[in-house]
PDB file of N, CA and C in Angstrom:
ATOM      1  N   MET A   1      -7.105  11.909 -20.110  1.00 41.00           N
ATOM      2  CA  MET A   1      -7.274  10.806 -19.182  1.00 41.00           C
ATOM      3  C   MET A   1      -6.665  11.205 -17.836  1.00 41.00           C
ATOM      4  N   ALA A   2      -7.404  10.967 -16.759  1.00 45.00           N
ATOM      5  CA  ALA A   2      -6.935  11.337 -15.426  1.00 45.00           C
ATOM      6  C   ALA A   2      -5.876  10.360 -14.950  1.00 45.00           C
ATOM      7  N   THR A   3      -4.906  10.896 -14.206  1.00 48.00           N
ATOM      8  CA  THR A   3      -3.878  10.018 -13.645  1.00 48.00           C
ATOM      9  C   THR A   3      -4.327   9.542 -12.281  1.00 48.00           C
ATOM     10  N   ASP A   4      -4.013   8.332 -11.971  1.00 51.00           N
ATOM     11  CA  ASP A   4      -4.345   7.729 -10.691  1.00 51.00           C
ATOM     12  C   ASP A   4      -3.324   8.173  -9.661  1.00 51.00           C
ATOM     13  N   VAL A   5      -3.800   8.661  -8.501  1.00 50.00           N
ATOM     14  CA  VAL A   5      -2.885   9.115  -7.448  1.00 50.00           C
ATOM     15  C   VAL A   5      -1.961   7.986  -7.013  1.00 50.00           C
ATOM     16  N   ASN A   6      -2.427   6.752  -7.146  1.00 50.00           N
ATOM     17  CA  ASN A   6      -1.625   5.610  -6.734  1.00 50.00           C
ATOM     18  C   ASN A   6      -0.480   5.351  -7.710  1.00 50.00           C
ATOM     19  N   ASP A   7      -0.576   5.895  -8.946  1.00 61.00           N
ATOM     20  CA  ASP A   7       0.485   5.737  -9.934  1.00 61.00           C
ATOM     21  C   ASP A   7       1.586   6.781  -9.760  1.00 61.00           C
ATOM     22  N   ASN A   8       1.280   7.874  -9.086  1.00 74.00           N
ATOM     23  CA  ASN A   8       2.263   8.932  -8.864  1.00 74.00           C
ATOM     24  C   ASN A   8       3.059   8.600  -7.601  1.00 74.00           C
ATOM     25  N   PRO A   9       4.352   8.350  -7.740  1.00 75.00           N
ATOM     26  CA  PRO A   9       5.131   7.991  -6.547  1.00 75.00           C
ATOM     27  C   PRO A   9       5.269   9.165  -5.580  1.00 75.00           C
ATOM     28  N   LEU A  10       5.350   8.839  -4.312  1.00 75.00           N
ATOM     29  CA  LEU A  10       5.609   9.814  -3.259  1.00 75.00           C
ATOM     30  C   LEU A  10       7.107   9.809  -3.032  1.00 75.00           C
ATOM     31  N   THR A  11       7.753  10.971  -3.175  1.00 79.00           N
ATOM     32  CA  THR A  11       9.203  11.055  -3.046  1.00 79.00           C
ATOM     33  C   THR A  11       9.555  11.909  -1.839  1.00 79.00           C
ATOM     34  N   LEU A  12      10.323  11.334  -0.927  1.00 77.00           N
ATOM     35  CA  LEU A  12      10.794  12.045   0.259  1.00 77.00           C
ATOM     36  C   LEU A  12      12.304  12.208   0.132  1.00 77.00           C
ATOM     37  N   THR A  13      12.777  13.459   0.207  1.00 83.00           N
ATOM     38  CA  THR A  13      14.202  13.731   0.080  1.00 83.00           C
ATOM     39  C   THR A  13      14.808  13.883   1.474  1.00 83.00           C
ATOM     40  N   MET A  14      15.881  13.132   1.697  1.00 82.00           N
ATOM     41  CA  MET A  14      16.582  13.173   2.972  1.00 82.00           C
ATOM     42  C   MET A  14      18.063  13.361   2.665  1.00 82.00           C
ATOM     43  N   GLY A  15      18.516  14.613   2.687  1.00 83.00           N
ATOM     44  CA  GLY A  15      19.907  14.895   2.323  1.00 83.00           C
ATOM     45  C   GLY A  15      20.129  14.611   0.854  1.00 83.00           C
ATOM     46  N   HIS A  16      21.078  13.729   0.560  1.00 80.00           N
ATOM     47  CA  HIS A  16      21.374  13.371  -0.826  1.00 80.00           C
ATOM     48  C   HIS A  16      20.626  12.126  -1.283  1.00 80.00           C
ATOM     49  N   GLU A  17      19.772  11.597  -0.420  1.00 80.00           N
ATOM     50  CA  GLU A  17      19.031  10.373  -0.729  1.00 80.00           C
ATOM     51  C   GLU A  17      17.559  10.690  -0.933  1.00 80.00           C
ATOM     52  N   GLN A  18      16.906   9.875  -1.742  1.00 71.00           N
ATOM     53  CA  GLN A  18      15.472   9.999  -1.937  1.00 71.00           C
ATOM     54  C   GLN A  18      14.810   8.662  -1.671  1.00 71.00           C
ATOM     55  N   LEU A  19      13.704   8.704  -0.929  1.00 71.00           N
ATOM     56  CA  LEU A  19      12.887   7.524  -0.703  1.00 71.00           C
ATOM     57  C   LEU A  19      11.680   7.664  -1.618  1.00 71.00           C
ATOM     58  N   VAL A  20      11.515   6.729  -2.533  1.00 70.00           N
ATOM     59  CA  VAL A  20      10.414   6.769  -3.491  1.00 70.00           C
ATOM     60  C   VAL A  20       9.433   5.664  -3.124  1.00 70.00           C
ATOM     61  N   ILE A  21       8.196   6.068  -2.826  1.00 70.00           N
ATOM     62  CA  ILE A  21       7.156   5.108  -2.452  1.00 70.00           C
ATOM     63  C   ILE A  21       6.137   5.051  -3.579  1.00 70.00           C
ATOM     64  N   ARG A  22       6.044   3.898  -4.208  1.00 71.00           N
ATOM     65  CA  ARG A  22       5.061   3.663  -5.256  1.00 71.00           C
ATOM     66  C   ARG A  22       3.926   2.837  -4.665  1.00 71.00           C
ATOM     67  N   ARG A  23       2.775   2.956  -5.281  1.00 77.00           N
ATOM     68  CA  ARG A  23       1.604   2.195  -4.842  1.00 77.00           C
ATOM     69  C   ARG A  23       1.390   2.417  -3.342  1.00 77.00           C
ATOM     70  N   ARG A  24       1.177   3.686  -2.975  1.00 78.00           N
ATOM     71  CA  ARG A  24       1.102   4.109  -1.575  1.00 78.00           C
ATOM     72  C   ARG A  24       0.099   3.324  -0.747  1.00 78.00           C
ATOM     73  N   TYR A  25      -1.094   3.103  -1.295  1.00 80.00           N
ATOM     74  CA  TYR A  25      -2.114   2.409  -0.511  1.00 80.00           C
ATOM     75  C   TYR A  25      -1.703   0.974  -0.219  1.00 80.00           C
ATOM     76  N   GLU A  26      -1.018   0.343  -1.160  1.00 84.00           N
ATOM     77  CA  GLU A  26      -0.542  -1.020  -0.928  1.00 84.00           C
ATOM     78  C   GLU A  26       0.526  -1.022   0.166  1.00 84.00           C
ATOM     79  N   VAL A  27       1.409  -0.033   0.158  1.00 85.00           N
ATOM     80  CA  VAL A  27       2.442   0.081   1.193  1.00 85.00           C
ATOM     81  C   VAL A  27       1.782   0.300   2.559  1.00 85.00           C
ATOM     82  N   LEU A  28       0.789   1.187   2.623  1.00 87.00           N
ATOM     83  CA  LEU A  28       0.083   1.430   3.888  1.00 87.00           C
ATOM     84  C   LEU A  28      -0.612   0.165   4.378  1.00 87.00           C
ATOM     85  N   SER A  29      -1.208  -0.582   3.459  1.00 88.00           N
ATOM     86  CA  SER A  29      -1.887  -1.814   3.824  1.00 88.00           C
ATOM     87  C   SER A  29      -0.901  -2.840   4.395  1.00 88.00           C
ATOM     88  N   ILE A  30       0.264  -2.957   3.774  1.00 91.00           N
ATOM     89  CA  ILE A  30       1.281  -3.897   4.267  1.00 91.00           C
ATOM     90  C   ILE A  30       1.780  -3.471   5.650  1.00 91.00           C
ATOM     91  N   LEU A  31       2.042  -2.174   5.829  1.00 92.00           N
ATOM     92  CA  LEU A  31       2.480  -1.681   7.146  1.00 92.00           C
ATOM     93  C   LEU A  31       1.404  -1.921   8.201  1.00 92.00           C
ATOM     94  N   ASN A  32       0.151  -1.701   7.836  1.00 93.00           N
ATOM     95  CA  ASN A  32      -0.958  -1.938   8.751  1.00 93.00           C
ATOM     96  C   ASN A  32      -1.015  -3.418   9.145  1.00 93.00           C
ATOM     97  N   ASP A  33      -0.884  -4.317   8.169  1.00 94.00           N
ATOM     98  CA  ASP A  33      -0.909  -5.753   8.463  1.00 94.00           C
ATOM     99  C   ASP A  33       0.255  -6.153   9.368  1.00 94.00           C
ATOM    100  N   PHE A  34       1.415  -5.582   9.123  1.00 95.00           N
ATOM    101  CA  PHE A  34       2.580  -5.869   9.965  1.00 95.00           C
ATOM    102  C   PHE A  34       2.306  -5.456  11.417  1.00 95.00           C
ATOM    103  N   LEU A  35       1.742  -4.254  11.599  1.00 95.00           N
ATOM    104  CA  LEU A  35       1.444  -3.774  12.952  1.00 95.00           C
ATOM    105  C   LEU A  35       0.377  -4.629  13.627  1.00 95.00           C
ATOM    106  N   ILE A  36      -0.634  -5.069  12.865  1.00 95.00           N
ATOM    107  CA  ILE A  36      -1.655  -5.952  13.437  1.00 95.00           C
ATOM    108  C   ILE A  36      -0.993  -7.208  13.992  1.00 95.00           C
ATOM    109  N   ALA A  37      -0.123  -7.814  13.183  1.00 96.00           N
ATOM    110  CA  ALA A  37       0.569  -9.033  13.621  1.00 96.00           C
ATOM    111  C   ALA A  37       1.406  -8.767  14.871  1.00 96.00           C
ATOM    112  N   LEU A  38       2.081  -7.620  14.904  1.00 96.00           N
ATOM    113  CA  LEU A  38       2.915  -7.274  16.053  1.00 96.00           C
ATOM    114  C   LEU A  38       2.071  -7.128  17.317  1.00 96.00           C
ATOM    115  N   TRP A  39       0.938  -6.387  17.232  1.00 96.00           N
ATOM    116  CA  TRP A  39       0.088  -6.178  18.422  1.00 96.00           C
ATOM    117  C   TRP A  39      -0.458  -7.501  18.939  1.00 96.00           C
ATOM    118  N   PHE A  40      -0.906  -8.368  18.030  1.00 96.00           N
ATOM    119  CA  PHE A  40      -1.465  -9.639  18.474  1.00 96.00           C
ATOM    120  C   PHE A  40      -0.389 -10.576  19.028  1.00 96.00           C
ATOM    121  N   LEU A  41       0.791 -10.546  18.463  1.00 97.00           N
ATOM    122  CA  LEU A  41       1.886 -11.351  19.002  1.00 97.00           C
ATOM    123  C   LEU A  41       2.260 -10.874  20.408  1.00 97.00           C
ATOM    124  N   LEU A  42       2.441  -9.556  20.550  1.00 97.00           N
ATOM    125  CA  LEU A  42       2.780  -9.015  21.878  1.00 97.00           C
ATOM    126  C   LEU A  42       1.660  -9.287  22.876  1.00 97.00           C
ATOM    127  N   GLY A  43       0.416  -9.106  22.438  1.00 96.00           N
ATOM    128  CA  GLY A  43      -0.713  -9.387  23.323  1.00 96.00           C
ATOM    129  C   GLY A  43      -0.723 -10.831  23.789  1.00 96.00           C
ATOM    130  N   SER A  44      -0.436 -11.740  22.870  1.00 97.00           N
ATOM    131  CA  SER A  44      -0.407 -13.170  23.221  1.00 97.00           C
ATOM    132  C   SER A  44       0.710 -13.474  24.213  1.00 97.00           C
ATOM    133  N   ILE A  45       1.875 -12.900  24.006  1.00 97.00           N
ATOM    134  CA  ILE A  45       3.005 -13.117  24.922  1.00 97.00           C
ATOM    135  C   ILE A  45       2.708 -12.502  26.288  1.00 97.00           C
ATOM    136  N   PHE A  46       2.182 -11.269  26.277  1.00 97.00           N
ATOM    137  CA  PHE A  46       1.894 -10.589  27.542  1.00 97.00           C
ATOM    138  C   PHE A  46       0.825 -11.326  28.354  1.00 97.00           C
ATOM    139  N   PHE A  47      -0.069 -12.034  27.676  1.00 94.00           N
ATOM    140  CA  PHE A  47      -1.102 -12.779  28.394  1.00 94.00           C
ATOM    141  C   PHE A  47      -0.515 -13.925  29.217  1.00 94.00           C
ATOM    142  N   LEU A  48       0.709 -14.310  28.942  1.00 97.00           N
ATOM    143  CA  LEU A  48       1.358 -15.365  29.721  1.00 97.00           C
ATOM    144  C   LEU A  48       1.752 -14.888  31.111  1.00 97.00           C
ATOM    145  N   TYR A  49       1.797 -13.569  31.287  1.00 97.00           N
ATOM    146  CA  TYR A  49       2.204 -12.974  32.562  1.00 97.00           C
ATOM    147  C   TYR A  49       1.025 -12.200  33.155  1.00 97.00           C
ATOM    148  N   PRO A  50       0.481 -12.667  34.281  1.00 96.00           N
ATOM    149  CA  PRO A  50      -0.714 -12.027  34.860  1.00 96.00           C
ATOM    150  C   PRO A  50      -0.569 -10.521  35.088  1.00 96.00           C
ATOM    151  N   GLU A  51       0.627 -10.064  35.448  1.00 97.00           N
ATOM    152  CA  GLU A  51       0.796  -8.622  35.702  1.00 97.00           C
ATOM    153  C   GLU A  51       0.744  -7.787  34.417  1.00 97.00           C
ATOM    154  N   LEU A  52       0.888  -8.427  33.268  1.00 97.00           N
ATOM    155  CA  LEU A  52       0.848  -7.712  31.977  1.00 97.00           C
ATOM    156  C   LEU A  52      -0.471  -7.922  31.232  1.00 97.00           C
ATOM    157  N   GLU A  53      -1.435  -8.545  31.893  1.00 96.00           N
ATOM    158  CA  GLU A  53      -2.699  -8.892  31.230  1.00 96.00           C
ATOM    159  C   GLU A  53      -3.445  -7.660  30.707  1.00 96.00           C
ATOM    160  N   LYS A  54      -3.478  -6.596  31.482  1.00 97.00           N
ATOM    161  CA  LYS A  54      -4.190  -5.387  31.054  1.00 97.00           C
ATOM    162  C   LYS A  54      -3.536  -4.787  29.799  1.00 97.00           C
ATOM    163  N   THR A  55      -2.211  -4.774  29.750  1.00 97.00           N
ATOM    164  CA  THR A  55      -1.492  -4.291  28.561  1.00 97.00           C
ATOM    165  C   THR A  55      -1.790  -5.185  27.374  1.00 97.00           C
ATOM    166  N   ALA A  56      -1.852  -6.499  27.612  1.00 96.00           N
ATOM    167  CA  ALA A  56      -2.174  -7.452  26.538  1.00 96.00           C
ATOM    168  C   ALA A  56      -3.542  -7.149  25.946  1.00 96.00           C
ATOM    169  N   ILE A  57      -4.501  -6.856  26.800  1.00 97.00           N
ATOM    170  CA  ILE A  57      -5.848  -6.527  26.319  1.00 97.00           C
ATOM    171  C   ILE A  57      -5.807  -5.290  25.433  1.00 97.00           C
ATOM    172  N   TRP A  58      -5.027  -4.286  25.823  1.00 97.00           N
ATOM    173  CA  TRP A  58      -4.929  -3.076  25.008  1.00 97.00           C
ATOM    174  C   TRP A  58      -4.269  -3.352  23.655  1.00 97.00           C
ATOM    175  N   PHE A  59      -3.270  -4.247  23.635  1.00 97.00           N
ATOM    176  CA  PHE A  59      -2.671  -4.629  22.352  1.00 97.00           C
ATOM    177  C   PHE A  59      -3.710  -5.271  21.448  1.00 97.00           C
ATOM    178  N   PHE A  60      -4.557  -6.130  22.011  1.00 96.00           N
ATOM    179  CA  PHE A  60      -5.610  -6.762  21.218  1.00 96.00           C
ATOM    180  C   PHE A  60      -6.626  -5.735  20.715  1.00 96.00           C
ATOM    181  N   ILE A  61      -6.932  -4.753  21.533  1.00 97.00           N
ATOM    182  CA  ILE A  61      -7.872  -3.698  21.111  1.00 97.00           C
ATOM    183  C   ILE A  61      -7.277  -2.883  19.967  1.00 97.00           C
ATOM    184  N   VAL A  62      -6.012  -2.497  20.095  1.00 96.00           N
ATOM    185  CA  VAL A  62      -5.344  -1.732  19.025  1.00 96.00           C
ATOM    186  C   VAL A  62      -5.302  -2.551  17.735  1.00 96.00           C
ATOM    187  N   GLY A  63      -4.962  -3.829  17.843  1.00 95.00           N
ATOM    188  CA  GLY A  63      -4.942  -4.699  16.671  1.00 95.00           C
ATOM    189  C   GLY A  63      -6.314  -4.815  16.030  1.00 95.00           C
ATOM    190  N   SER A  64      -7.352  -4.892  16.846  1.00 95.00           N
ATOM    191  CA  SER A  64      -8.712  -4.983  16.320  1.00 95.00           C
ATOM    192  C   SER A  64      -9.123  -3.706  15.598  1.00 95.00           C
ATOM    193  N   VAL A  65      -8.732  -2.568  16.131  1.00 95.00           N
ATOM    194  CA  VAL A  65      -9.024  -1.293  15.452  1.00 95.00           C
ATOM    195  C   VAL A  65      -8.326  -1.267  14.096  1.00 95.00           C
ATOM    196  N   GLN A  66      -7.105  -1.773  14.060  1.00 93.00           N
ATOM    197  CA  GLN A  66      -6.391  -1.803  12.793  1.00 93.00           C
ATOM    198  C   GLN A  66      -7.034  -2.770  11.802  1.00 93.00           C
ATOM    199  N   PHE A  67      -7.712  -3.800  12.288  1.00 93.00           N
ATOM    200  CA  PHE A  67      -8.475  -4.658  11.391  1.00 93.00           C
ATOM    201  C   PHE A  67      -9.597  -3.857  10.720  1.00 93.00           C
ATOM    202  N   LEU A  68     -10.130  -2.860  11.410  1.00 93.00           N
ATOM    203  CA  LEU A  68     -11.149  -1.988  10.812  1.00 93.00           C
ATOM    204  C   LEU A  68     -10.536  -1.071   9.751  1.00 93.00           C
ATOM    205  N   ILE A  69      -9.271  -0.728   9.913  1.00 92.00           N
ATOM    206  CA  ILE A  69      -8.595   0.161   8.964  1.00 92.00           C
ATOM    207  C   ILE A  69      -8.334  -0.554   7.636  1.00 92.00           C
ATOM    208  N   ARG A  70      -8.138  -1.874   7.670  1.00 88.00           N
ATOM    209  CA  ARG A  70      -7.818  -2.632   6.450  1.00 88.00           C
ATOM    210  C   ARG A  70      -8.801  -2.383   5.312  1.00 88.00           C
ATOM    211  N   PRO A  71     -10.111  -2.557   5.517  1.00 90.00           N
ATOM    212  CA  PRO A  71     -11.023  -2.323   4.392  1.00 90.00           C
ATOM    213  C   PRO A  71     -11.087  -0.851   3.984  1.00 90.00           C
ATOM    214  N   MET A  72     -10.841   0.053   4.933  1.00 88.00           N
ATOM    215  CA  MET A  72     -10.836   1.479   4.577  1.00 88.00           C
ATOM    216  C   MET A  72      -9.667   1.796   3.652  1.00 88.00           C
ATOM    217  N   LEU A  73      -8.509   1.184   3.875  1.00 85.00           N
ATOM    218  CA  LEU A  73      -7.358   1.378   2.993  1.00 85.00           C
ATOM    219  C   LEU A  73      -7.647   0.815   1.604  1.00 85.00           C
ATOM    220  N   ARG A  74      -8.260  -0.362   1.554  1.00 84.00           N
ATOM    221  CA  ARG A  74      -8.596  -0.957   0.254  1.00 84.00           C
ATOM    222  C   ARG A  74      -9.578  -0.085  -0.496  1.00 84.00           C
ATOM    223  N   LEU A  75     -10.587   0.430   0.216  1.00 85.00           N
ATOM    224  CA  LEU A  75     -11.576   1.293  -0.417  1.00 85.00           C
ATOM    225  C   LEU A  75     -10.942   2.605  -0.879  1.00 85.00           C
ATOM    226  N   ALA A  76     -10.084   3.176  -0.057  1.00 81.00           N
ATOM    227  CA  ALA A  76      -9.419   4.434  -0.427  1.00 81.00           C
ATOM    228  C   ALA A  76      -8.525   4.255  -1.647  1.00 81.00           C
ATOM    229  N   SER A  77      -7.962   3.058  -1.821  1.00 78.00           N
ATOM    230  CA  SER A  77      -7.115   2.834  -2.993  1.00 78.00           C
ATOM    231  C   SER A  77      -7.939   2.748  -4.272  1.00 78.00           C
ATOM    232  N   LEU A  78      -9.225   2.427  -4.138  1.00 79.00           N
ATOM    233  CA  LEU A  78     -10.098   2.314  -5.307  1.00 79.00           C
ATOM    234  C   LEU A  78     -10.849   3.598  -5.616  1.00 79.00           C
ATOM    235  N   ILE A  79     -11.101   4.383  -4.582  1.00 77.00           N
ATOM    236  CA  ILE A  79     -11.862   5.630  -4.732  1.00 77.00           C
ATOM    237  C   ILE A  79     -10.951   6.777  -4.332  1.00 77.00           C
ATOM    238  N   HIS A  80     -10.773   7.716  -5.249  1.00 65.00           N
ATOM    239  CA  HIS A  80      -9.927   8.868  -4.935  1.00 65.00           C
ATOM    240  C   HIS A  80     -10.612  10.125  -5.434  1.00 65.00           C
ATOM    241  N   LEU A  81     -10.782  11.096  -4.561  1.00 61.00           N
ATOM    242  CA  LEU A  81     -11.363  12.374  -4.914  1.00 61.00           C
ATOM    243  C   LEU A  81     -10.260  13.284  -5.409  1.00 61.00           C
ATOM    244  N   GLN A  82     -10.450  13.824  -6.599  1.00 62.00           N
ATOM    245  CA  GLN A  82      -9.453  14.755  -7.095  1.00 62.00           C
ATOM    246  C   GLN A  82     -10.154  15.941  -7.735  1.00 62.00           C
ATOM    247  N   LYS A  83      -9.464  17.052  -7.781  1.00 64.00           N
ATOM    248  CA  LYS A  83     -10.015  18.259  -8.366  1.00 64.00           C
ATOM    249  C   LYS A  83     -10.090  18.124  -9.878  1.00 64.00           C
ATOM    250  N   THR A  84     -11.161  18.672 -10.426  1.00 66.00           N
ATOM    251  CA  THR A  84     -11.265  18.715 -11.875  1.00 66.00           C
ATOM    252  C   THR A  84     -10.685  20.037 -12.348  1.00 66.00           C
ATOM    253  N   PRO A  85     -10.104  20.056 -13.520  1.00 69.00           N
ATOM    254  CA  PRO A  85      -9.566  21.317 -14.035  1.00 69.00           C
ATOM    255  C   PRO A  85     -10.674  22.358 -14.172  1.00 69.00           C
ATOM    256  N   GLU A  86     -10.300  23.627 -14.003  1.00 67.00           N
ATOM    257  CA  GLU A  86     -11.285  24.702 -14.084  1.00 67.00           C
ATOM    258  C   GLU A  86     -12.064  24.686 -15.397  1.00 67.00           C
ATOM    259  N   SER A  87     -11.421  24.250 -16.451  1.00 64.00           N
ATOM    260  CA  SER A  87     -12.071  24.255 -17.764  1.00 64.00           C
ATOM    261  C   SER A  87     -13.301  23.347 -17.782  1.00 64.00           C
ATOM    262  N   HIS A  88     -13.356  22.330 -16.916  1.00 59.00           N
ATOM    263  CA  HIS A  88     -14.509  21.426 -16.872  1.00 59.00           C
ATOM    264  C   HIS A  88     -15.716  22.067 -16.235  1.00 59.00           C
ATOM    265  N   TRP A  89     -15.522  22.902 -15.246  1.00 61.00           N
ATOM    266  CA  TRP A  89     -16.694  23.455 -14.549  1.00 61.00           C
ATOM    267  C   TRP A  89     -17.019  24.872 -14.978  1.00 61.00           C
ATOM    268  N   GLN A  90     -16.342  25.409 -15.966  1.00 62.00           N
ATOM    269  CA  GLN A  90     -16.670  26.738 -16.496  1.00 62.00           C
ATOM    270  C   GLN A  90     -17.541  26.654 -17.738  1.00 62.00           C
ATOM    271  N   GLN A  91     -17.904  25.477 -18.152  1.00 57.00           N
ATOM    272  CA  GLN A  91     -18.698  25.320 -19.371  1.00 57.00           C
ATOM    273  C   GLN A  91     -20.144  25.613 -19.134  1.00 57.00           C
TER     274      GLN A  91
END
C-alpha cells in the first residue's frame, strides 16, 4: 500500500530543536488564507488614504491571486504524483 505524502511529516531541524509539520497541504492552505485576509485588510485600510490608493489596489490584486491558489492547494492535496518502485515497471 502506498503512503500518502501528506501523512509523512516534514521535519526541519534548527539547532537542537525540530519543527514537525504534519498535513502539509492543510498548513499551506491555512497560511494562504491568513495572507489573503491580511492583504484585503491592509487594502481596505489603505483605501481610506488617497495617497495609498495605488498600494491598496495592489494588495487586492495579490489577495485575488491567492484566491486562485486556494483550489490548487486543495487539488494538490488530493492528487500526488509519486515514483513507482522499479519492480513495477520491469515486469
